[in-house]
Amino acid sequence: MIADQHFAVTQMRYSPRRSSELEQALRALFATLGLFGLVACGSGTDLSSIPEPDVLVPIAAIGDAQKIKIVGSSTVSPFSTTVAEQFGASSPHPAPIVENTGTGGGFKAFCSAIGPNAPSINNASRKIKEGERALCLEAGIHDPFELKIGYDGIVLANGKAGPDLNLTKTQIFLALAAELPDGQGGWQANPHRYWSDIDPTLPNMRILVSGPPPTSGTRDAFAEIALELGALGVPEMEAILGEDPDTFSTRAREIRNDGAWIDSGENDSSIINTLLRNEDSIGVLGYSFLEQNLDRVKGGKISDIAPTFENISSGQYGVSRSMYFYVKRENLPIVPGLAEFVQEFTQEDAWGPDGYLIEKGLIPLPREDRAAIRLAAAEALTGTKSPQPSENAPLPPQSDADLPEQ
């Protein structure tokens, strides 16, 4: 009898047909505690007469169900994690759970279901794709709210002891493409083994690049901004673009799999560790990770432009992109603190030029863009309007022009 009573406490039952999992779990808990009172009053109480609800949920799920769940890009993750810690410390809500899944893997989880156990936010280092929107619609998720949070550069970095890098996008394409034109109207497996094979002025260093996997938004952005634009420097590839844009995109984006490129998972920290172990290795990673590890690694230039805060924010650095997160509107009434978390993220003391996210490598949006996005988020997620920033608020150390589409 005692064992059965203990099991009833640790495995509470609730009905998913009711309005709230948490509410049902709590009701089940109180009902179970009532059973102890009945048992204490008399050993003849018949517990079998009490109907059993439908689903078993561990008692730990009560706490987890109250937490905002965030998945997605490892590039955006440091910013979400920092805001989550601040939010947990300064609000009545627990700190959200942040998981690195990559942008694509995050959208897959984000679009799978509605409810407190499903992700409410997906971090993304690119915009949502139409196929991902369709996947969301299949689960009843309509129009996830898009919130652009700032800029990031994609950096080719190497160890401090390695040579200084200064590459063009075309050289990057020639180093990493799976196949290249053979000069006779056909294709050949990439023959380049050393950077100096591409251009004798480049280091006589083996081509060995560690980068994000196909599920990563950083990989998508790198393929679009660096490889596709770099392929335009090859006459045969430029001709294909005019004849068959789809074939051009496929060939430009296909990265070699002969060992010159290594998928290093969704965590840029593993790429940093690879660079420290191998002086010949180059890593493709976000600017924020470079900035946090400048004592150990250095960023290469792209066409003579270094990956710096100023060069990325002004658009001069050639491999730059915007960062986003997406909010599941359907979870707003059932996940406590979701709208408040977005409000915390978009406060000036978080994402502004003097905010605490700057220390993590965030390159802020222009002031006017931040104000417009904050207002749009407040209206979309809470139905209220956020006050405009003071006219005396300091301008960010950057141009007010948005980054050009690349």
XYZ file of N, CA, C and O in Angstrom, residues 1 3 18 33 37 40 50 57 65 117 137 187 190 195 200 233 241 247 289 292 301 311 313 332 336 357 381 395 406:
116
model
N 0.825 -1.199 0.000
C 0.000 0.000 0.000
C 0.868 1.262 0.000
O 0.665 2.176 -0.754
N 3.992 1.619 -0.941
C 4.687 1.736 -2.227
C 3.760 2.298 -3.289
O 4.138 3.121 -4.110
N -7.562 18.915 -21.002
C -7.903 20.082 -20.206
C -7.053 21.281 -20.638
O -6.115 21.161 -21.398
N -2.433 14.018 -2.441
C -2.218 14.326 -1.035
C -3.467 14.038 -0.225
O -3.409 13.607 0.922
N -4.522 11.583 3.296
C -5.377 11.904 4.422
C -6.414 10.832 4.647
O -6.725 10.446 5.781
N -4.748 7.831 6.160
C -4.420 8.063 7.559
C -5.650 7.930 8.445
O -5.575 7.516 9.603
N -11.398 5.252 -7.243
C -11.055 6.561 -7.819
C -10.619 6.354 -9.263
O -9.716 5.585 -9.539
N 2.890 11.680 -16.063
C 3.911 12.712 -16.213
C 4.746 12.762 -14.941
O 4.189 12.826 -13.852
N 7.781 22.522 -17.177
C 6.717 23.083 -17.987
C 6.599 24.592 -17.785
O 6.079 25.298 -18.629
N 5.833 22.155 -23.298
C 6.962 21.234 -23.428
C 7.677 21.365 -24.767
O 8.703 20.738 -24.985
N 3.066 25.271 -39.994
C 1.627 25.292 -40.263
C 0.995 23.922 -40.042
O -0.143 23.820 -39.573
N 33.888 18.723 -65.346
C 34.137 18.979 -63.932
C 35.175 18.005 -63.395
O 35.311 16.886 -63.896
N 37.992 18.688 -56.699
C 38.861 19.805 -56.330
C 40.310 19.317 -56.192
O 40.619 18.476 -55.340
N 46.901 25.874 -49.794
C 46.420 27.202 -50.163
C 47.290 27.798 -51.262
O 46.794 28.521 -52.143
N 50.063 31.416 -55.435
C 51.394 31.259 -54.808
C 51.685 32.276 -53.719
O 52.623 32.083 -52.925
N 33.632 34.649 -59.295
C 34.958 34.993 -59.788
C 35.544 33.951 -60.716
O 36.647 34.151 -61.249
N 25.525 30.570 -64.024
C 24.510 31.375 -63.339
C 23.530 31.979 -64.332
O 22.314 31.999 -64.083
N 21.446 25.191 -60.867
C 22.677 24.407 -60.963
C 23.852 25.189 -60.399
O 24.722 24.633 -59.700
N 32.402 34.508 -31.165
C 33.332 33.516 -30.618
C 34.779 33.954 -30.826
O 35.643 33.703 -29.995
N 35.624 36.541 -28.133
C 35.789 35.957 -26.800
C 37.084 35.149 -26.674
O 37.462 34.772 -25.563
N 41.634 38.350 -42.677
C 40.998 39.404 -43.463
C 40.294 38.806 -44.682
O 40.699 37.761 -45.196
N 33.928 47.302 -38.732
C 33.818 46.877 -40.131
C 32.572 46.030 -40.383
O 31.979 46.095 -41.467
N 29.674 46.197 -38.491
C 28.482 47.034 -38.307
C 28.273 47.980 -39.478
O 27.139 48.327 -39.816
N 2.224 31.966 -26.084
C 2.169 33.135 -25.208
C 1.214 32.944 -24.023
O 1.573 33.275 -22.892
N 4.470 30.906 -19.039
C 4.639 32.128 -18.242
C 5.961 32.835 -18.547
O 7.003 32.205 -18.653
N 24.950 42.777 -23.596
C 25.213 41.802 -24.665
C 26.399 42.201 -25.535
O 26.955 41.355 -26.258
N 3.210 40.834 -29.269
C 3.248 39.810 -28.223
C 2.458 40.174 -26.974
O 2.075 39.285 -26.213
N 23.782 57.474 -29.439
C 23.780 56.713 -30.681
C 24.808 55.592 -30.601
O 25.854 55.748 -29.975
N 23.470 40.595 -49.107
C 24.626 40.003 -49.817
C 24.267 38.624 -50.302
O 23.480 37.952 -49.695
